mmCIF file of C-alpha atoms in Angstrom:
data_model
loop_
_atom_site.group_PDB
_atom_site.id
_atom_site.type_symbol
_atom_site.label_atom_id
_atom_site.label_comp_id
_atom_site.label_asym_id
_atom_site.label_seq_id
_atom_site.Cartn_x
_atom_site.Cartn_y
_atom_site.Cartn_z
ATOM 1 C CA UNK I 6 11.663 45.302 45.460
ATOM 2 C CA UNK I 7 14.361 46.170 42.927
ATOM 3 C CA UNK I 8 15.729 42.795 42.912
ATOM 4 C CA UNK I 9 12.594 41.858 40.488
ATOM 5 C CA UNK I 10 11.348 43.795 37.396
ATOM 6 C CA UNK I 11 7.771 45.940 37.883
ATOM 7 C CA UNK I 12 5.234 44.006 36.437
ATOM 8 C CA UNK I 13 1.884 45.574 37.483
ATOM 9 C CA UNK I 14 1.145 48.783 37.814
ATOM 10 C CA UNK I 15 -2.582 49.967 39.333
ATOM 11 C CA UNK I 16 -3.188 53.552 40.573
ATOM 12 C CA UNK I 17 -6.795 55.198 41.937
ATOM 13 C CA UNK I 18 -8.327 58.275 41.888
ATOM 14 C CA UNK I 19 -7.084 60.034 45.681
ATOM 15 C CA UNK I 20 -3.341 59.935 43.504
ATOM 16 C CA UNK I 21 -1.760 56.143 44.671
ATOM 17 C CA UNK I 22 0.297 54.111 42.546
ATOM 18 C CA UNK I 23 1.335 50.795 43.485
ATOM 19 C CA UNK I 24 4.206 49.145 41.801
ATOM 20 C CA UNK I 25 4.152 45.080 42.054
ATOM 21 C CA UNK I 26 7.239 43.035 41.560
ATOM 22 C CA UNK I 27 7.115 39.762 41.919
ATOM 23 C CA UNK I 28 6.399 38.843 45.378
ATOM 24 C CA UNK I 29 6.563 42.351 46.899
ATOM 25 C CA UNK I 30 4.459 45.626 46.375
ATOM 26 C CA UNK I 31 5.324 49.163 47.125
ATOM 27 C CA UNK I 32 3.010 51.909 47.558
ATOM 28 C CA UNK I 33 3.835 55.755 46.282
ATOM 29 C CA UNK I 34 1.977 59.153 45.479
ATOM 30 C CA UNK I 35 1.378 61.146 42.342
ATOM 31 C CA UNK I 36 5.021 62.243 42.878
ATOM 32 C CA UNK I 37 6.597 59.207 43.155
ATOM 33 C CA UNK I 38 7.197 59.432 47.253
ATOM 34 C CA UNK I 39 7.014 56.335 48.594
ATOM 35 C CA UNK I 40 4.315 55.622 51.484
ATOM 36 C CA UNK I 41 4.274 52.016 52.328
ATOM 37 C CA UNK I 42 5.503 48.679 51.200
ATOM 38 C CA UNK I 43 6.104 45.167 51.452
ATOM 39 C CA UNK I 44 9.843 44.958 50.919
ATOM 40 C CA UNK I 45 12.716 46.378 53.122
ATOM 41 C CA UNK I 46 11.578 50.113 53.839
ATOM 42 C CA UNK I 47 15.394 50.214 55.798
ATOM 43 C CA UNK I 48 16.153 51.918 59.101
ATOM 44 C CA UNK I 49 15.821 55.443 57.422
ATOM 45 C CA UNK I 50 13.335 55.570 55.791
ATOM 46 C CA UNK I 51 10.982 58.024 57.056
ATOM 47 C CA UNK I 52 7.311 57.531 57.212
ATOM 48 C CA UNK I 53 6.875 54.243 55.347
ATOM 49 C CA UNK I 54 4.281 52.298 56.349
ATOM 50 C CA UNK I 55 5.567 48.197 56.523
ATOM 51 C CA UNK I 56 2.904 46.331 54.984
ATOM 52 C CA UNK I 57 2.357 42.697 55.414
ATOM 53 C CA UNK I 58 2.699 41.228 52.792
ATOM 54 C CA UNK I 59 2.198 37.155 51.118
ATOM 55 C CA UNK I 60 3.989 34.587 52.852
ATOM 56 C CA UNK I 61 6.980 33.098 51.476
ATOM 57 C CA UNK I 62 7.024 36.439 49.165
ATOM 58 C CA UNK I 63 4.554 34.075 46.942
ATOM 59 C CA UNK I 64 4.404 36.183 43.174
ATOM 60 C CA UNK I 65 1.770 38.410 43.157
ATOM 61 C CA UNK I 66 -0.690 37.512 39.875
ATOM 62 C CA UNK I 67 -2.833 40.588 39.887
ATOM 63 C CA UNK I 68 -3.453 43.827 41.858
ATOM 64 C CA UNK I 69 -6.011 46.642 42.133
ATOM 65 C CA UNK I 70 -7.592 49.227 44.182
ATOM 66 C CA UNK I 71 -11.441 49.865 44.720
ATOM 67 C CA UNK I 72 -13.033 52.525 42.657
ATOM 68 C CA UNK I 73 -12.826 55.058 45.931
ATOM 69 C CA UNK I 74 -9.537 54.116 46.574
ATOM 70 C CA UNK I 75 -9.929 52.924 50.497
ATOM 71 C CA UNK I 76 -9.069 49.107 49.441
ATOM 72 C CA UNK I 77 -6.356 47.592 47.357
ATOM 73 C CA UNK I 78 -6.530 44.109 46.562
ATOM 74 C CA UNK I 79 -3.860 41.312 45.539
ATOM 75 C CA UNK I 80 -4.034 37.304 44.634
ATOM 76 C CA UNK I 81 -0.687 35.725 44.781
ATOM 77 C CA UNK I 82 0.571 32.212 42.981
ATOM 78 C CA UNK I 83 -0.518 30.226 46.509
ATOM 79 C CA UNK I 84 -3.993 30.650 45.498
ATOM 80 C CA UNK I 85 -4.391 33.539 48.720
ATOM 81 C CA UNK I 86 -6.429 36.612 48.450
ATOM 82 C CA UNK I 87 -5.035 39.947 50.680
ATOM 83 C CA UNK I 88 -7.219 42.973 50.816
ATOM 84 C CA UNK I 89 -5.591 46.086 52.877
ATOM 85 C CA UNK I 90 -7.213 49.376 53.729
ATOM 86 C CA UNK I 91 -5.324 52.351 52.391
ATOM 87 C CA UNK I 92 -5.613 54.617 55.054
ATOM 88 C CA UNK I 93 -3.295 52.756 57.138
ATOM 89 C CA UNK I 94 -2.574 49.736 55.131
ATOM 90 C CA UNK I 95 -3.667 47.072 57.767
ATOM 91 C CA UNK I 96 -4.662 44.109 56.471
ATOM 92 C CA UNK I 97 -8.623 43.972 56.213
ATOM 93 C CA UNK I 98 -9.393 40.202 54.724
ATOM 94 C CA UNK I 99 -7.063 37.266 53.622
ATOM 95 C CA UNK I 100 -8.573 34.051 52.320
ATOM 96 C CA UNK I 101 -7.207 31.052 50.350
ATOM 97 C CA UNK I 102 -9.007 30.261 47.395
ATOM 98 C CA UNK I 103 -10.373 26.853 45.766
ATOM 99 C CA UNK I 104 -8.476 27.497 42.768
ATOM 100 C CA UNK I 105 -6.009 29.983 41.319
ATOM 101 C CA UNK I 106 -6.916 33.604 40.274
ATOM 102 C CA UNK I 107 -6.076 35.342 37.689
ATOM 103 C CA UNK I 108 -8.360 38.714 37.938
ATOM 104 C CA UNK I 109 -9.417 41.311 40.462
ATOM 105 C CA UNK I 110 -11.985 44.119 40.589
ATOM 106 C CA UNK I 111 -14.002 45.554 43.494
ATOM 107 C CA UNK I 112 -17.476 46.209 42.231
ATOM 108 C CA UNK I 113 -18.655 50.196 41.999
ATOM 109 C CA UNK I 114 -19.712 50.542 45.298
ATOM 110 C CA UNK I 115 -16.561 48.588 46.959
ATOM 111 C CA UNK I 116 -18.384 46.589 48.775
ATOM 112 C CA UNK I 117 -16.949 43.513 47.401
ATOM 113 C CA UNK I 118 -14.220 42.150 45.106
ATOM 114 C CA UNK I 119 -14.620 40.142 41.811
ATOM 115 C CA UNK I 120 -12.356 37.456 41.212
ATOM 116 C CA UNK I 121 -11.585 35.524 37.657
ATOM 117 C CA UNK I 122 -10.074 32.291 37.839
ATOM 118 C CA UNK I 123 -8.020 29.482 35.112
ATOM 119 C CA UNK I 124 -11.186 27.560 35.521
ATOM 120 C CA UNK I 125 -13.368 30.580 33.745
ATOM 121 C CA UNK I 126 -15.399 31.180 37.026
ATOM 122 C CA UNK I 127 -15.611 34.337 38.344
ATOM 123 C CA UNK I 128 -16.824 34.634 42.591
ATOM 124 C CA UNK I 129 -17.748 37.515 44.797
ATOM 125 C CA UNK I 130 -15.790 37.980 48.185
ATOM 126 C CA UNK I 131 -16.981 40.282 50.746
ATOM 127 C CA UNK I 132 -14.497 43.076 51.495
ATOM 128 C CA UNK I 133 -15.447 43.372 55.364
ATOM 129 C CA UNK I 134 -15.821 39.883 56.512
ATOM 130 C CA UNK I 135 -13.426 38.255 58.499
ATOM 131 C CA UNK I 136 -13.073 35.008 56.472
ATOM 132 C CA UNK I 137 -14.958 32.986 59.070
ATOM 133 C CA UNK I 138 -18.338 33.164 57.980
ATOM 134 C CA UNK I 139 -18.475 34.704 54.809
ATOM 135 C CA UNK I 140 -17.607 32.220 51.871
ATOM 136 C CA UNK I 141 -16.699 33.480 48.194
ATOM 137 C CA UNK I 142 -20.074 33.352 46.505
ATOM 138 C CA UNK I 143 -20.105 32.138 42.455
ATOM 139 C CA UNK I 144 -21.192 34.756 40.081
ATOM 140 C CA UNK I 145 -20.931 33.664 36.451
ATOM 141 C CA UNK I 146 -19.256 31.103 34.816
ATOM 142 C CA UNK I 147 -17.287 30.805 31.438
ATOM 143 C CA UNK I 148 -15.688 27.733 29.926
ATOM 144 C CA UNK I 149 -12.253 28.990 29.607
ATOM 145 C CA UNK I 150 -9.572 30.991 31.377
ATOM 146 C CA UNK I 151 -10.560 34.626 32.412
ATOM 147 C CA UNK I 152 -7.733 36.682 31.724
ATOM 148 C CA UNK I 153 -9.477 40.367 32.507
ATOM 149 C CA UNK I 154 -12.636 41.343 34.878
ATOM 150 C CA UNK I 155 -14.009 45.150 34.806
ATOM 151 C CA UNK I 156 -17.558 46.868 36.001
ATOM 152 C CA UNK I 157 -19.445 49.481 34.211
ATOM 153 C CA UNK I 158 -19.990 53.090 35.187
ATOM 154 C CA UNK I 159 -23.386 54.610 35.068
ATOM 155 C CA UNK I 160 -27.003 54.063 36.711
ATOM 156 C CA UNK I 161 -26.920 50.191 34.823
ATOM 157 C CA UNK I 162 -23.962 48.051 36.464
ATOM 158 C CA UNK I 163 -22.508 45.618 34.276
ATOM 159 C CA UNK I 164 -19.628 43.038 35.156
ATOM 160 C CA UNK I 165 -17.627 42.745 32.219
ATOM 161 C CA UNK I 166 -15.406 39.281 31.958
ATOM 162 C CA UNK I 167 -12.968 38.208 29.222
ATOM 163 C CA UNK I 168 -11.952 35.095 28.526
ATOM 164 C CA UNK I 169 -9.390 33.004 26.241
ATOM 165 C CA UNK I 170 -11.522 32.252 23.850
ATOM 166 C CA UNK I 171 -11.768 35.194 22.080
ATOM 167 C CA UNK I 172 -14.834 36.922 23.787
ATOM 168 C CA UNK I 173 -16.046 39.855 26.521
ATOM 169 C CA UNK I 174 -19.109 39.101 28.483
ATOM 170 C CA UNK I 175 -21.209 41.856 29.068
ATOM 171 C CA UNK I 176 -23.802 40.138 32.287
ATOM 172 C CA UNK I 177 -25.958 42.201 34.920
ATOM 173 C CA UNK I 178 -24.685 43.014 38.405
ATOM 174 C CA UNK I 179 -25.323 41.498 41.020
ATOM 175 C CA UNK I 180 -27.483 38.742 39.108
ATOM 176 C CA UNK I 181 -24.794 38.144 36.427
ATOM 177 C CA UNK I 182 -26.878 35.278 35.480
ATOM 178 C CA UNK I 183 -28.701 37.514 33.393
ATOM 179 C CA UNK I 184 -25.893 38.332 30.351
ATOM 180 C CA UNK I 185 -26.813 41.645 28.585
ATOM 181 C CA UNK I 186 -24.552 40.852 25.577
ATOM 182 C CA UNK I 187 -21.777 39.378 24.263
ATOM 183 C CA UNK I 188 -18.984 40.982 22.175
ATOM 184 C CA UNK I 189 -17.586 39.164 19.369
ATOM 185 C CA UNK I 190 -14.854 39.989 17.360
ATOM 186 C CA UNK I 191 -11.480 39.298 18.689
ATOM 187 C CA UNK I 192 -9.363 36.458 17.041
ATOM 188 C CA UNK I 193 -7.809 35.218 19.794
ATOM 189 C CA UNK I 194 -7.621 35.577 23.874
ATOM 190 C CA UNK I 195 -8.588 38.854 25.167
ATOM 191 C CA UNK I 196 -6.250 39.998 27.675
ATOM 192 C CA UNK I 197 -8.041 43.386 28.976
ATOM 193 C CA UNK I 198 -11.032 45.226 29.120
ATOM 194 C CA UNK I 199 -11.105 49.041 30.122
ATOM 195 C CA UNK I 200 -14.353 51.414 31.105
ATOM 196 C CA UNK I 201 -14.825 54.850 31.703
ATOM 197 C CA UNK I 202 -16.683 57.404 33.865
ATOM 198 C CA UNK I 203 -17.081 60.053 30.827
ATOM 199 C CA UNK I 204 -18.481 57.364 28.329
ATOM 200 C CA UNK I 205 -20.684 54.455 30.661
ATOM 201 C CA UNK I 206 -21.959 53.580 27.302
ATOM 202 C CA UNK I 207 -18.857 52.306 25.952
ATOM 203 C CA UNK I 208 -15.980 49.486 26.684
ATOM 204 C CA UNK I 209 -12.204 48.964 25.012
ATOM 205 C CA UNK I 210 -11.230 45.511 24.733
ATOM 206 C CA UNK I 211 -7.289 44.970 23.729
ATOM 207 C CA UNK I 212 -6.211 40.956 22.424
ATOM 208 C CA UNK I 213 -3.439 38.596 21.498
ATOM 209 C CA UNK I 214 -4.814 39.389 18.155
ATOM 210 C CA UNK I 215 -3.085 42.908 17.750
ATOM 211 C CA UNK I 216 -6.067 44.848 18.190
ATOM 212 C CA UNK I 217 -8.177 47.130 20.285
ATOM 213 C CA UNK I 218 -11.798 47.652 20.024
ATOM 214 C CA UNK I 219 -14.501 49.822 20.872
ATOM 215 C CA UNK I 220 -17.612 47.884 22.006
ATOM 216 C CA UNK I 221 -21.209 49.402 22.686
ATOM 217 C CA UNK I 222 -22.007 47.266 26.256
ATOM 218 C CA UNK I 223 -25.900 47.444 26.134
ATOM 219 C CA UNK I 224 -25.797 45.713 22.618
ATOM 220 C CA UNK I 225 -22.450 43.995 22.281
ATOM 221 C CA UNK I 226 -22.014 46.021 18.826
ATOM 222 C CA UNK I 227 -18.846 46.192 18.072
ATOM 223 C CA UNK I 228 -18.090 50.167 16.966
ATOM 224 C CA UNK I 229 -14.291 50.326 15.584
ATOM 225 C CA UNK I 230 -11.047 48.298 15.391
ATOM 226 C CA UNK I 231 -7.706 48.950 16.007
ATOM 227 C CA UNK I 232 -5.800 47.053 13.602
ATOM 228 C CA UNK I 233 -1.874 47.545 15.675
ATOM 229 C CA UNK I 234 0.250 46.289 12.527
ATOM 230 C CA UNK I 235 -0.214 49.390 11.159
ATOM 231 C CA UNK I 236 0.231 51.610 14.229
ATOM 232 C CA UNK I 237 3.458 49.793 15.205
ATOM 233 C CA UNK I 238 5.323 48.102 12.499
ATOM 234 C CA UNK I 239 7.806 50.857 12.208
ATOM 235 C CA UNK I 240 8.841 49.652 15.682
ATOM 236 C CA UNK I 241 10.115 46.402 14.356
ATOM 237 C CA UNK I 242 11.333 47.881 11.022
ATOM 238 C CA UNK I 243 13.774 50.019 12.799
ATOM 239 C CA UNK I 244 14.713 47.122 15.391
ATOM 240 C CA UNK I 245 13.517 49.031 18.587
ATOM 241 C CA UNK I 246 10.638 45.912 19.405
ATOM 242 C CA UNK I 247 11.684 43.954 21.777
ATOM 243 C CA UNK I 248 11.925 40.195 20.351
ATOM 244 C CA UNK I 249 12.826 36.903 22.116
ATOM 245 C CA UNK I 250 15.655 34.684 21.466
ATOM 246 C CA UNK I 251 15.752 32.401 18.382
ATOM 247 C CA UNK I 252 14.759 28.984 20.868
ATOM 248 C CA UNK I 253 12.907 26.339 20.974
ATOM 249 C CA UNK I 254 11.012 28.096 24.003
ATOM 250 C CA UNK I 255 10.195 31.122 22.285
ATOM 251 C CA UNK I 256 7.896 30.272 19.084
ATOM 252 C CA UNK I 257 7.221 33.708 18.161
ATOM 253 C CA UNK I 258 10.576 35.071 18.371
ATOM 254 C CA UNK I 259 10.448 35.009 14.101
ATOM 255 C CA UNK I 260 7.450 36.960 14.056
ATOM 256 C CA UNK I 261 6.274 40.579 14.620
ATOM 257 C CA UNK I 262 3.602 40.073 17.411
ATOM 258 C CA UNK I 263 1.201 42.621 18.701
ATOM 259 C CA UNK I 264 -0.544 41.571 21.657
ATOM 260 C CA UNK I 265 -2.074 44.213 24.112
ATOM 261 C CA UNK I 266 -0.746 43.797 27.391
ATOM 262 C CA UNK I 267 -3.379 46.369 29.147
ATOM 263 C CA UNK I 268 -6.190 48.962 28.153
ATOM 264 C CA UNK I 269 -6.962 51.790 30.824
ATOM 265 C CA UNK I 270 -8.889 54.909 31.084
ATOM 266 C CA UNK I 271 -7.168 58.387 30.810
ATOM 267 C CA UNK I 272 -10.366 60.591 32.397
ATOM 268 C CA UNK I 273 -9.329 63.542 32.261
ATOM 269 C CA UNK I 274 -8.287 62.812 28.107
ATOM 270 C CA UNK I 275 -11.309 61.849 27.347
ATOM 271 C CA UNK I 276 -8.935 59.005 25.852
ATOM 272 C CA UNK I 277 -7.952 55.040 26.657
ATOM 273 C CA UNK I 278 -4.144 54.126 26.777
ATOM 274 C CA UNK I 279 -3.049 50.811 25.864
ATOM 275 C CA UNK I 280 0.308 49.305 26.107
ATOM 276 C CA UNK I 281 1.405 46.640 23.570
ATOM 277 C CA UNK I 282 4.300 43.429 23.995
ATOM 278 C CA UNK I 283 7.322 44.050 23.002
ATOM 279 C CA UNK I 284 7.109 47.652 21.739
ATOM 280 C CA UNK I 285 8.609 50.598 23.358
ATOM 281 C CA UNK I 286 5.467 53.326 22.949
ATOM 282 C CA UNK I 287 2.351 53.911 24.595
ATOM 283 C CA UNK I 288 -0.370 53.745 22.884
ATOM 284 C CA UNK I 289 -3.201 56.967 23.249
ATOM 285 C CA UNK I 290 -7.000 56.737 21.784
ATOM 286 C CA UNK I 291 -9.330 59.934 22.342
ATOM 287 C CA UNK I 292 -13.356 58.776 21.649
ATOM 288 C CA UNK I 293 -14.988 60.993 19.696
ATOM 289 C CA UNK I 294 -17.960 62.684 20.979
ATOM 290 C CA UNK I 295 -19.923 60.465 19.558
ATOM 291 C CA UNK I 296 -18.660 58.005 21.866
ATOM 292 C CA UNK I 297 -18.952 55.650 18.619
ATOM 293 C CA UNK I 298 -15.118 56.152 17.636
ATOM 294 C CA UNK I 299 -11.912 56.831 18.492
ATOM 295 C CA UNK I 300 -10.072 60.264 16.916
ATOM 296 C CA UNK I 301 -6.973 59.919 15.583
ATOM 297 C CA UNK I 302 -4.314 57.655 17.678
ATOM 298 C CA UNK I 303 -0.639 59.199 19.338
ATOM 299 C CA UNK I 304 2.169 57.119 20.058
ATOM 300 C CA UNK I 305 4.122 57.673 22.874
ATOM 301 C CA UNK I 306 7.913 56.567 22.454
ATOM 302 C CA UNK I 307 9.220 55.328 26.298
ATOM 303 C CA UNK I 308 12.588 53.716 26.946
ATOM 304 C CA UNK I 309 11.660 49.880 26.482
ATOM 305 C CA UNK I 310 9.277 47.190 26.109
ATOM 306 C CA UNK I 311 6.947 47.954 28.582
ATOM 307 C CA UNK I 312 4.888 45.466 31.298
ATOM 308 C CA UNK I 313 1.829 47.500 32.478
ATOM 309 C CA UNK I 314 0.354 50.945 32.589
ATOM 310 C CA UNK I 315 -1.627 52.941 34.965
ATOM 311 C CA UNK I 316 -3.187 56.306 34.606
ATOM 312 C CA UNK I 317 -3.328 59.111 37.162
ATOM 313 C CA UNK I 318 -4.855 62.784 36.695
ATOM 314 C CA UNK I 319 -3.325 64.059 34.122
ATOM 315 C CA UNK I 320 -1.193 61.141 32.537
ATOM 316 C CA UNK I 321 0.146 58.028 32.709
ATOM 317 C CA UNK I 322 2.406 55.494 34.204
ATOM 318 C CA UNK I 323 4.829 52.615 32.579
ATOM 319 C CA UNK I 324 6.181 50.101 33.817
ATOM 320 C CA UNK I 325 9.169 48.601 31.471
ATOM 321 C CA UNK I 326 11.741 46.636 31.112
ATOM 322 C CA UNK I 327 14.006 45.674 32.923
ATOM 323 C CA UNK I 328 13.334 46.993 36.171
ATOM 324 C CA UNK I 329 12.251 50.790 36.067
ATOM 325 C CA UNK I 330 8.943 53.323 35.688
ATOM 326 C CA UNK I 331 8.231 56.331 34.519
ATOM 327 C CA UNK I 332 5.923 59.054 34.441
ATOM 328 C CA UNK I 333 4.470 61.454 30.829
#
């Protein structure tokens, strides 16, 4: 796996972390010993479990584990679907979908998975069929790419989607025909949304527009804005951003960008973390009690640009360029 940089990181609650690179994924603990992979696990290497993993190491698009951590879920560039059970990481389900996805989350009760596609549809898999009878079943429908699918905590379940064009669809689960609310805001694409278990009355949304925002999901009111030019500027001023080369590929290598990467949950903070393109610092946000705001925000300097972040009990994990994690 260290022949490609990590480029998704997604953890659970029982303390796993899975590190995706490129085609290949590798499973660890809380302390970083690794338990099972895709890639070479060598003649000596202990316990690891060798997991099967895409065909023709095809690059894995998007990862996650269910909410009780006894699936973990990947879709990789071929269109294929792989969901493996944790406790010995067999694999439970693979299926080949009509088009390619770009999102994954199992539903609270892990029952199923939720997929988000370039089309804007989103479908529901079963997570203990075989494939042969059981058929992805549509659940909602946007008209642009979904870039980010989440589910709400709480006695109301929610399926929240997010889309290119600027917006985060709140809809009811299962019948997500019925949309709750809408949240409006964002200035361009919407690349995460984040929920958590000590505020089910709240979502944070982060955008290629440079900012983060706190949503109320029954109403779709939007509570506070992050504005991230003001937060991270001093990144660029003192040259530590990360920026592209001066080509005709790169149109925003001129510019000081600000685009949020990934939102998560820190539980046990009370807080949401939120990791940003091109700067080297992890962003921290505790909610107020209120549940209505966010108290004042901490930046937390890492080594280099980073790619993705996951949280675990008591902290937080980065994936950064090039190839390397760490743990605060």
């Amino acid at each position: 796996m260290a022949n490609y940089p990590v480029t998704i990181v997604e953890s659970c609650s029982q303390g796993l972390i899975a590190f995706v690179a490129e085609g290949d994924f590798t499973v660890t603990d809380a302390a970083g010993k690794a338990i099972a992979s895709t890639g070479d696990v060598g003649s000596d290497s202990g316990a690891i479990v060798k997991i099967e993993g895409p065909e023709g190491k095809e690059a894995i698009r998007a990862a996650c584990f269910s909410r009780n951590g006894a699936l973990f879920a990947i879709c990789t560039n071929d269109k294929a679907i792989r969901i493996y059970e944790t406790a010995g990481w067999s694999l439970k389900r693979k299926l080949v979908s009509e088009k390619r996805t770009n999102a994954l989350c199992f539903d609270p009760e892990s029952k199923h998975l939720v997929t988000g596609d370039k089309f804007g549809d989103c479908y529901r898999i079963s997570a203990d069929s075989d494939g042969g009878s059981d058929k992805p079943e549509i659940l909602l429908g946007h008209v642009s790419i979904l870039c980010s699918v989440g589910f709400s905590y709480g006695p109301k379940s929610y399926v929240l989607t997010c889309d290119r064009d600027e917006k985060l669809r709140v809809s009811k689960y299962p019948n997500a025909y019925n949309i709750q609310a809408f949240g409006l805001g964002h200035r361009e694409f919407v690349t995460s949304v984040a929920t958590a278990a000590f505020a089910p009355e709240i979502a944070v949304t982060g955008a290629g527009d440079g900012t983060v925002r706190l949503w109320r999901l029954e109403t779709g009111d939007l509570l506070q804005t992050i504005e991230l030019d003001s937060l991270m500027r001093k990144y660029y001023e003192s040259g530590k951003a990360r920026c592209g080369e001066s080509t005709r590929e790169d149109r925003t290598a001129a510019t000081q960008r600000y685009g949020v990467l990934r939102v998560r949950p820190l539980e046990s903070q009370r807080s949401f973390v939120a990791v940003v393109e091109r700067i080297p610092a992890v962003l921290v946000l505790p909610v107020g009690n209120d549940l209505a705001s966010f108290g004042e925000p901490v930046l937390v300097d890492i080594e280099a640009a980073p790619t993705d972040v996951a949280t675990i009990e008591d902290g937080f994990v980065v994936s950064f360029e090039p190839r390397a994690a760490v743990s605060q």
